[in-house]
CSV table of C-alpha atoms and ligand atoms in Angstrom, one decimal:
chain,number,residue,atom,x,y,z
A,548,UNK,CA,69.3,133.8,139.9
A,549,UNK,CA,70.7,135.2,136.8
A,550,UNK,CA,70.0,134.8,133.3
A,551,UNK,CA,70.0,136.5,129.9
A,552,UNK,CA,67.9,136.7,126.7
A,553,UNK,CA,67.0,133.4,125.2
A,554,UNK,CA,69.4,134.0,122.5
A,555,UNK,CA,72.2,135.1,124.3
A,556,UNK,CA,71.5,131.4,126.6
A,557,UNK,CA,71.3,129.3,123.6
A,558,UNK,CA,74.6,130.8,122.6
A,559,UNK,CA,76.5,130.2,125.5
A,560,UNK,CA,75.3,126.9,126.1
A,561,UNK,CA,76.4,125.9,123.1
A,562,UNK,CA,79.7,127.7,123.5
A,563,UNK,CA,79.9,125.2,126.4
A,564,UNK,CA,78.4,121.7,125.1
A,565,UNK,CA,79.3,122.5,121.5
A,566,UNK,CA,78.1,118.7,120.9
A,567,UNK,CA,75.0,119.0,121.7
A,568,UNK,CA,74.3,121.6,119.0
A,569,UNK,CA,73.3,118.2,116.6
A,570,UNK,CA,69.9,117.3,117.9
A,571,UNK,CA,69.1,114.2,118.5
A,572,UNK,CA,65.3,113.8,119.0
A,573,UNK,CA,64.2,111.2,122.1
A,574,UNK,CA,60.7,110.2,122.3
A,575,UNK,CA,58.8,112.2,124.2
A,576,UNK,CA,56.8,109.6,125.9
A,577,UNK,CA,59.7,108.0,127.2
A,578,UNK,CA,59.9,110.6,129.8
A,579,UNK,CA,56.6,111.5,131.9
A,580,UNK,CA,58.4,115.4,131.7
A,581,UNK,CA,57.9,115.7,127.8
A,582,UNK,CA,54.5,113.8,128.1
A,583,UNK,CA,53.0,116.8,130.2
A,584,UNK,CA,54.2,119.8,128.1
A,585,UNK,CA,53.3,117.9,124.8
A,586,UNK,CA,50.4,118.9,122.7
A,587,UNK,CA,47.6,116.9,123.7
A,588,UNK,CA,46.7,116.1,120.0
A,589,UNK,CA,49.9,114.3,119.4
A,590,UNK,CA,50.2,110.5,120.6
A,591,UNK,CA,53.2,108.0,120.7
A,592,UNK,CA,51.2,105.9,118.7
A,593,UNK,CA,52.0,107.6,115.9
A,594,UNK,CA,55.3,106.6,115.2
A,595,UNK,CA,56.4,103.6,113.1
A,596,UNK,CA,56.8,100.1,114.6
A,597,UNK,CA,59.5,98.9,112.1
A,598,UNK,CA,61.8,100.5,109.5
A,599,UNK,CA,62.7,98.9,106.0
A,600,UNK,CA,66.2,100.5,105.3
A,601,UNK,CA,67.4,99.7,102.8
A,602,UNK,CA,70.0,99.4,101.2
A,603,UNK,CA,68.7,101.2,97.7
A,604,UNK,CA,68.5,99.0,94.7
A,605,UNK,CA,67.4,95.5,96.7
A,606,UNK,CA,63.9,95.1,95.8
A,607,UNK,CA,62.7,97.6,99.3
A,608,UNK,CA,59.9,98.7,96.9
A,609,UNK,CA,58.8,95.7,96.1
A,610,UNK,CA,59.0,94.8,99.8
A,611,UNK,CA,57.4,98.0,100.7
A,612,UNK,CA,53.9,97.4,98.0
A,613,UNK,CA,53.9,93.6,98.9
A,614,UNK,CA,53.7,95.0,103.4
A,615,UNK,CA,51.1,97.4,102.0
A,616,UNK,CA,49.1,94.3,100.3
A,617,UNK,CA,49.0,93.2,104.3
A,618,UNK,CA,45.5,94.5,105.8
A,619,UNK,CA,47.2,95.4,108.8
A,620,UNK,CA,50.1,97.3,108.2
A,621,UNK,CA,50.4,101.3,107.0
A,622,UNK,CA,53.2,103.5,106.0
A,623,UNK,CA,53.3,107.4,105.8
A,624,UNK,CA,51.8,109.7,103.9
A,625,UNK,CA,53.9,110.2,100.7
A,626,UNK,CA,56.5,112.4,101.1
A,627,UNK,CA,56.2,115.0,97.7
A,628,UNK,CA,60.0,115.8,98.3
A,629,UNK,CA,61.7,112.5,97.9
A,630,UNK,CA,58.4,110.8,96.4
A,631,UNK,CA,57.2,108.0,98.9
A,632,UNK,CA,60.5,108.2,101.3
A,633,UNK,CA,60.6,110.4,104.1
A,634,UNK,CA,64.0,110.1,104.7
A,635,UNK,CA,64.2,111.6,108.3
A,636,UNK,CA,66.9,110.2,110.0
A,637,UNK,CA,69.4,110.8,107.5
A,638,UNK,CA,69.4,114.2,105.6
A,639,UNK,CA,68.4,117.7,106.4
A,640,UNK,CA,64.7,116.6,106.9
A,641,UNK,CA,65.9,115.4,111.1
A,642,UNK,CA,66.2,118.9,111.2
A,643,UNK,CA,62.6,119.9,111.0
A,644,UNK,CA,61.8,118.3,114.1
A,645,UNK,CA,59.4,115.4,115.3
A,646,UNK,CA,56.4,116.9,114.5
A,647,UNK,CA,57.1,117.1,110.7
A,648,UNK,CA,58.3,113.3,111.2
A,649,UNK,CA,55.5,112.7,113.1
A,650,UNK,CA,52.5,114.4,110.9
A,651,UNK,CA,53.6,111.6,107.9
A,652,UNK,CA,51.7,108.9,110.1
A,653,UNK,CA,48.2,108.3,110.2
A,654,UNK,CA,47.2,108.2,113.9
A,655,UNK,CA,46.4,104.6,115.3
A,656,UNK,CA,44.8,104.0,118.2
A,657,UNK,CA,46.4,102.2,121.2
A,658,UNK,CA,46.7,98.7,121.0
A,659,UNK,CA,45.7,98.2,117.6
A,660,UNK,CA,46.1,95.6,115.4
A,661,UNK,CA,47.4,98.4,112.8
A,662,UNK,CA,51.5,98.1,112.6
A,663,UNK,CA,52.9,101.5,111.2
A,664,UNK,CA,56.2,101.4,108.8
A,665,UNK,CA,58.5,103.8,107.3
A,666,UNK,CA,60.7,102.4,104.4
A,667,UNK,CA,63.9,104.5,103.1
A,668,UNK,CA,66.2,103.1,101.6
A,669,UNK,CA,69.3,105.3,102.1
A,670,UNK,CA,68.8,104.3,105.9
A,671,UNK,CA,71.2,101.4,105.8
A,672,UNK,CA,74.3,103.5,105.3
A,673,UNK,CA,73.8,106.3,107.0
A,674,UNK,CA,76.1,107.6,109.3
A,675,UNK,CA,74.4,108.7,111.8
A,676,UNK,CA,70.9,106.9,111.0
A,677,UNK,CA,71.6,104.2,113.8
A,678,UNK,CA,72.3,106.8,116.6
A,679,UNK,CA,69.5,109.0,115.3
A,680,UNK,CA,66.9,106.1,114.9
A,681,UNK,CA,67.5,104.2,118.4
A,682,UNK,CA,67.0,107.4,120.2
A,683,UNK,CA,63.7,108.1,118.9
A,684,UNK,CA,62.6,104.5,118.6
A,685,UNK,CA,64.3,101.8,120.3
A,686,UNK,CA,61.8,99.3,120.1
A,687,UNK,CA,61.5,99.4,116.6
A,688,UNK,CA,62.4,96.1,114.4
A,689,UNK,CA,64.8,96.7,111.2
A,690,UNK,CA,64.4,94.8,108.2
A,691,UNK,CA,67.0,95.1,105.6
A,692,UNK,CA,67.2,93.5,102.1
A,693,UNK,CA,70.9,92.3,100.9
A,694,UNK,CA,71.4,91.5,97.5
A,695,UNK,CA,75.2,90.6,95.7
A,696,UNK,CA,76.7,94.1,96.2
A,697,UNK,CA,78.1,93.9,92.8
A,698,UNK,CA,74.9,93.6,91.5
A,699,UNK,CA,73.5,96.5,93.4
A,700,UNK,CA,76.2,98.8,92.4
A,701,UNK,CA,75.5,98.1,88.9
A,702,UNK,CA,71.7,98.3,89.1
A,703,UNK,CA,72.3,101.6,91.1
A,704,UNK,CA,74.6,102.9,88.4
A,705,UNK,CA,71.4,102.1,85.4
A,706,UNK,CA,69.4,103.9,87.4
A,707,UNK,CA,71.6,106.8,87.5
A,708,UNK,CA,71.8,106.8,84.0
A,709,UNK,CA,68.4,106.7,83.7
A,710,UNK,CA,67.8,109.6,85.9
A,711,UNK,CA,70.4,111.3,83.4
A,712,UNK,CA,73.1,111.7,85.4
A,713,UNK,CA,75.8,113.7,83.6
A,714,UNK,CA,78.9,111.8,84.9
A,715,UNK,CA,76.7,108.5,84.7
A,716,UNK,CA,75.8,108.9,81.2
A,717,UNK,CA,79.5,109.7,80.8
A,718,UNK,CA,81.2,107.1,81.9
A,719,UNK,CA,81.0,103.3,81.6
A,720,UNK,CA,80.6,101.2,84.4
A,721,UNK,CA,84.0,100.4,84.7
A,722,UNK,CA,85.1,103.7,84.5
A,723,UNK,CA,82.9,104.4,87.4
A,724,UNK,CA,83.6,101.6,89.7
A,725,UNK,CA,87.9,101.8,88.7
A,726,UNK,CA,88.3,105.5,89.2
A,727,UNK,CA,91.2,105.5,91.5
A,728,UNK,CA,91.8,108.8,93.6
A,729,UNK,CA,93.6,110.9,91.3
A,730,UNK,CA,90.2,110.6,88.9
A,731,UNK,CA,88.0,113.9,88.7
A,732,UNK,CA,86.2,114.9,91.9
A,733,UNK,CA,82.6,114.2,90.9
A,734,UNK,CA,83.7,110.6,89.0
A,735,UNK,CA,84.8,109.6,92.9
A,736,UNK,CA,81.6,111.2,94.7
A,737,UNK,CA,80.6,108.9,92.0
A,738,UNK,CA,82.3,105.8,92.6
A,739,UNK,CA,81.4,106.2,96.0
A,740,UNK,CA,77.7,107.0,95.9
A,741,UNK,CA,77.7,104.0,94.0
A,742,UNK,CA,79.8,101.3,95.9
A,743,UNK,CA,79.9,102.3,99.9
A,744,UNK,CA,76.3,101.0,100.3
A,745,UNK,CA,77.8,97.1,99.3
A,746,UNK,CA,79.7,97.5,102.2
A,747,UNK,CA,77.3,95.9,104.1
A,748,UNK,CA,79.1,94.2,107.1
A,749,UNK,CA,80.3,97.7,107.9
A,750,UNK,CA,77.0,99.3,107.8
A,751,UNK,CA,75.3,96.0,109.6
A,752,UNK,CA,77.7,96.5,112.6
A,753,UNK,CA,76.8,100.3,113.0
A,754,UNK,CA,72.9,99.5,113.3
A,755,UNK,CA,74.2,96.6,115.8
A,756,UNK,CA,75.7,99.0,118.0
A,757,UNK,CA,72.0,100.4,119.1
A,758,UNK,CA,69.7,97.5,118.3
A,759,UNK,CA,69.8,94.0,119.4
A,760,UNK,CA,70.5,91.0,116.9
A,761,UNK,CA,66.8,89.9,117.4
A,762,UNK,CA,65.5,93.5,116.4
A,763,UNK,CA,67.4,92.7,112.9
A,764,UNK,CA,65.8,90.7,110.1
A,765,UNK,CA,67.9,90.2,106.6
A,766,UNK,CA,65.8,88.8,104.0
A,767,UNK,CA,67.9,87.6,100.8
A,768,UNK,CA,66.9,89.9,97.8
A,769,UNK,CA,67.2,87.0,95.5
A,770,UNK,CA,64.7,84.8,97.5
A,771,UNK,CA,62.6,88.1,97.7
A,772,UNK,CA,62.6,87.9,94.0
A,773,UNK,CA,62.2,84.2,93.3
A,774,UNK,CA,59.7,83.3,96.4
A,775,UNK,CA,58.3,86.5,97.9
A,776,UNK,CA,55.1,84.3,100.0
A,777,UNK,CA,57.8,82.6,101.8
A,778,UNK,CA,59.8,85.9,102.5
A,779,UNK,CA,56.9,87.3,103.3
A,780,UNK,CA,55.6,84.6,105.6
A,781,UNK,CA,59.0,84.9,107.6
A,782,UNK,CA,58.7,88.7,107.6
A,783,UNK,CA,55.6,88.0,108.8
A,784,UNK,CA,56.8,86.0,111.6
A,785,UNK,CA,59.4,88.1,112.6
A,786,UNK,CA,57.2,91.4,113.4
A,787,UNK,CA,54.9,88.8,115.2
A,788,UNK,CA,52.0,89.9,113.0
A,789,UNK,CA,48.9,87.8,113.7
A,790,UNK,CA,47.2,85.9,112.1
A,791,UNK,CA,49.3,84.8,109.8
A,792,UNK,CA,48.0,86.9,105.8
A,793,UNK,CA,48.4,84.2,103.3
A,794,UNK,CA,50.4,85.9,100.4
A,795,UNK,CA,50.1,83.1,97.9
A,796,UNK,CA,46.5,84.4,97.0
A,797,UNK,CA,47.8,88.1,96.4
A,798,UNK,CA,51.5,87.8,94.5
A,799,UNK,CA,51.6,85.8,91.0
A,800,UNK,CA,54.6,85.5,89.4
A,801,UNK,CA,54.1,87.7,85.8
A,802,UNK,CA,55.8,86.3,83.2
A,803,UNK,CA,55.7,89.7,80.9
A,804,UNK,CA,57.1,91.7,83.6
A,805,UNK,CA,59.3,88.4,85.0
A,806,UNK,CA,59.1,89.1,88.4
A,807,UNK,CA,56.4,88.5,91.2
A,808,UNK,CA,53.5,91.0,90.9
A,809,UNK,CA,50.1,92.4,93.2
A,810,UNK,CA,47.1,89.8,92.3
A,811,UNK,CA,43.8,92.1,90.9
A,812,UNK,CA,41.6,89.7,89.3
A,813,UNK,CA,42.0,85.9,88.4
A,814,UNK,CA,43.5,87.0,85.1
A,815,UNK,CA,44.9,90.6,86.1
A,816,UNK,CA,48.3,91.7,88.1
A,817,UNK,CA,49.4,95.2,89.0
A,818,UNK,CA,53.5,95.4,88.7
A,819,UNK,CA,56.1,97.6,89.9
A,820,UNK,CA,56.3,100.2,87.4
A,821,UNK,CA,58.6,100.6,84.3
A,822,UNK,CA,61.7,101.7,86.6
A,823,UNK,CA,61.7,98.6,88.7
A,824,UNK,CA,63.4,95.1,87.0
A,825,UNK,CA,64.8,97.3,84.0
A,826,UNK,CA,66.2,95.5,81.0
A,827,UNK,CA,69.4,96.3,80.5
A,828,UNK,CA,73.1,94.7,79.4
A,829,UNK,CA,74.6,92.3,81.5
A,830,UNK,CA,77.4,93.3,83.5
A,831,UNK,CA,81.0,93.3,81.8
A,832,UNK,CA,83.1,90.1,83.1
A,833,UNK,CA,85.9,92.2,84.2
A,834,UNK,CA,83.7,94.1,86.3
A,835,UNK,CA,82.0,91.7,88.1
A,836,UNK,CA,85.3,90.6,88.6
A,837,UNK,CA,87.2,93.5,89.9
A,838,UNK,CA,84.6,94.1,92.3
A,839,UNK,CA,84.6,90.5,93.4
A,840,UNK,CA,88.2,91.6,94.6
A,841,UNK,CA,87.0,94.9,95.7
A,842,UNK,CA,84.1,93.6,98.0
A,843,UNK,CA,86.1,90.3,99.1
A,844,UNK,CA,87.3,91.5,102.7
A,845,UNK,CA,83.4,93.0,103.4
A,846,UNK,CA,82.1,89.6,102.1
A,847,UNK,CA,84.1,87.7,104.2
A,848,UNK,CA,83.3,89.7,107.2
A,849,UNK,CA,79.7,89.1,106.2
A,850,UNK,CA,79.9,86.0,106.5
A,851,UNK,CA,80.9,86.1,109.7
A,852,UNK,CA,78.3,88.7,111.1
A,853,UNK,CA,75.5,86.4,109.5
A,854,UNK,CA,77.1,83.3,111.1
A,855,UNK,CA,76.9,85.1,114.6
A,856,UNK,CA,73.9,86.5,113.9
A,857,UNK,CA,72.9,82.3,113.6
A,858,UNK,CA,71.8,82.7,110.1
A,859,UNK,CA,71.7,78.7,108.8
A,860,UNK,CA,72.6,79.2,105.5
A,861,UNK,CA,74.8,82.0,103.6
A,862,UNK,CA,72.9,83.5,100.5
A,863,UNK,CA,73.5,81.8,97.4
A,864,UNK,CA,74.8,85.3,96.3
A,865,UNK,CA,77.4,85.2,98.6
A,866,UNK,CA,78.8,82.3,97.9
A,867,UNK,CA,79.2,83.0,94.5
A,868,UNK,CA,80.7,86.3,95.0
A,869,UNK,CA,83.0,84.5,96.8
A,870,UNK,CA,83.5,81.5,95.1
A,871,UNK,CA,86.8,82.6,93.2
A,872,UNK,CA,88.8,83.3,96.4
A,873,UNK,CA,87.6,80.1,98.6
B,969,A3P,P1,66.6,96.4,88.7
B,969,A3P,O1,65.7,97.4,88.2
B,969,A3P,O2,68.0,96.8,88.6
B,969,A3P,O3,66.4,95.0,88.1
B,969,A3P,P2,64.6,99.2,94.8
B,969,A3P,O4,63.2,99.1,94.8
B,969,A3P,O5,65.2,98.9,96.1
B,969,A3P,O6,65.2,100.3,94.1
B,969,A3P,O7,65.1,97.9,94.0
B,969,A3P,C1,64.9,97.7,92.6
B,969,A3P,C2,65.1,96.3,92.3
B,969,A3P,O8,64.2,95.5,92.8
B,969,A3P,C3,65.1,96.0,90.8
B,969,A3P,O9,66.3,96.2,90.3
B,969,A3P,C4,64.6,94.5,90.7
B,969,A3P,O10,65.6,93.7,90.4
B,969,A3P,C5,64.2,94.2,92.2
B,969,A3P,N1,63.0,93.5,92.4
B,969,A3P,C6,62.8,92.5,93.3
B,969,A3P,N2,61.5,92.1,93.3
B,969,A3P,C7,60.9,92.8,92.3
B,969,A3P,C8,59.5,92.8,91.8
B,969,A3P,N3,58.6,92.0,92.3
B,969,A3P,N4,59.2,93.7,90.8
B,969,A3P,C9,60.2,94.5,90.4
B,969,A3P,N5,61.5,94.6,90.8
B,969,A3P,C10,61.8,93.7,91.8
C-alpha cells in the first residue's frame, strides 16, 4: 500500500474532490465510527434542540429573554465576538470546528427536562445556513419571527445609523432602499444588507429544502409584540415543552417603555434595553410605498408558502403590505 505525507494526501484529495474542501460538520453521534474516536468528555447532548433564526430586526431578542424567563430552557454561553450570537453556521466561526460550537453549551444530561437553544439572527438568510445546520442537527425545530419586510428594512437601516454607519448616516432611507445598480458600490452592499433578508419566501423555501414543514414554526412579530403569553403559549406547544409555563405571571405590558417587559416585582419590570423599540420618525410614504412594489412578488409567494404550510390566517402585516395591489 502506498501513501505520502499527510500534507501531500490532503492535497491531492482535494485536487480530486475539490468540493469537499468546504466542511460540512455531521454529528458525530450519528455514526457509531465517530462515537468511538470521540473524546470521552464530549456528549451529543450538548448541542441545541431548536434554533431561533431570525431574521434580524423581528423582535428574536425579545423572543430570546422571554425563552430564557422559561425554567427549562438554556442558550449558550455568550459569545464576546458577536455579543450573545454565536453565529456558527453562517460566517467564518463554521470554520473553527464543532468543538468551539460545541463548548458554548452547558452540558445536559440525557433525557433531561432542560431544552438547549441557539438564537442568531442572521441565520434566516444564510446561504448556506440550511445545508450547514441540517447536517449537524437534523432534528432540530426552527422558529422564525416575520414581521412586514418593509418595516424591518427600515428598523434595520435605524439601527445602522445608530451603530454609525458611514453610508447609513449618509444617506436617507430612500436613498438607500432606491439605489439602482449604477449607485456607488458600498450604497448597494447597502441596499442589499438591508433589503435581501425581507425576502422571506425565498429564504423560507431554502430552510424547507432540509427540514420538514412540521420542524418550522413562524410566529407573527406583531402578535409577538402585542400578545407575547399567547405566542409564547403556542411556542410552547410547538417544542412540546411540558408542563405548560404560564407567561401571563412573568411579561406585563410597560407602558414607559410601550412594549411587553420581564415581571420582577408586583410593581417592577426589567425591559429590553435602550436599543430595542427605538423612537424614531415614521417611515416616509413614498417609501413604504416603493417597497410595497419592491416586495409585492415575495409577498405573494408568501402567501402561498404559509397557505401550504396550512397557516389559517395570513398576518395582518401581510395583508396590508399587500392591500394596494389586491
Ligand atoms: P425597533 O427597535 O426598530 O422598534 P431584534 O431583537 O430582532 O433586533 O428586533 C428588534 C425589534 O424588536 C424592535 O425594533 C422592536 O420593535 C421589536 N420588539 C418586539 N417585542 C419587543 C419587546 N418586548 N421589547 C422591545 N422590542 C421589541
Amino acid at each position: 500500500l502506498l501513501s505520502a505525507p499527510p500534507l501531500t494526501l490532503a492535497e491531492k484529495y482535494f485536487s480530486l474532490y475539490p468540493e469537499e474542501a468546504d466542511p460540512v460538520w455531521g454529528n458525530p453521534c450519528h455514526d457509531p465510527r465517530h462515537i468511538k474516536i470521540w473524546s470521552h468528555n464530549k456528549t451529543c447532548e450538548q448541542l441545541p434542540r431548536f434554533l431561533v433564526i431570525g431574521p434580524q430586526k423581528t423582535g428574536t431578542t425579545a423572543l430570546y429573554t422571554f425563552l430564557l424567563i422559561h425554567p427549562n430552557i438554556s442558550s449558550n454561553i455568550n459569545s464576546p465576538e458577536t455579543y450573545e450570537e454565536i453565529q456558527f453556521f453562517n460566517g467564518r466561526n463554521y470554520y473553527r470546528g464543532l468543538s468551539w460550537y460545541m463548548d458554548f453549551f452547558p452540558i445536559v444530561k440525557n433525557n433531561s427536562a432542560q431544552y438547549l437553544f441557539e438564537k442568531s439572527a442572521t441565520y434566516f438568510d444564510g446561504e448556506l445556513v440550511p445545508k450547514r445546520a441540517h447536517a449537524l442537527l437534523p432534528q432540530a425545530k426552527l422558529v422564525t419571527i416575520l414581521i412586514s419586510p418593509a418595516k424591518r428594512a427600515y428598523s434595520w437601516y435605524q439601527h445602522m445609523r445608530v451603530h454609525k454607519d458611514p453610508i447609513a448616516l449618509n444617506y436617507s432611507f430612500y436613498d438607500v432602499i432606491s439605489a439602482t445598480d449604477t449607485a456607488p458600490k458600498v450604497l448597494r452592499d447597502l441596499r442589499n444588507r438591508c433589503l435581501n433578508p425581507g425576502k422571506y419566501s425565498q429564504h423560507l423555501e431554502r430552510w424547507l429544502q432540509y427540514y420538514s414543514p412540521q420542524q418550522l414554526h413562524i410566529i407573527d412579530g406583531e402578535q409577538l409584540r402585542s400578545n407575547p403569553i399567547e405566542v409564547m403559549d403556542h411556542l410552547q406547544k410547538f417544542l412540546k415543552i411540558t408542563p405548560l409555563y404560564d407567561y401571563s405571571s412573568h411579561l406585563r405590558y410597560d407602558i414607559k417603555k410601550g412594549f411587553f417587559c420581564q415581571v420582577m416585582s408586583h410593581d417592577r419590570t426589567k425591559c429590553l434595553g435602550k436599543s430595542k423599540g427605538r423612537a424614531y420618525p415614521q417611515m416616509e410614504e413614498r417609501a413604504y410605498k416603493l417597497l410595497q412594489r419592491y416586495y409585492l412578488s415575495h409577498n405573494t409567494a408568501l402567501v402561498k408558502l404559509l397557505k401550504r404550510l396550512g397557516l389559517r390566517s395570513v398576518p395582518q402585516w401581510l395583508k396590508e403590505d399587500l392591500s394596494d395591489f389586491l
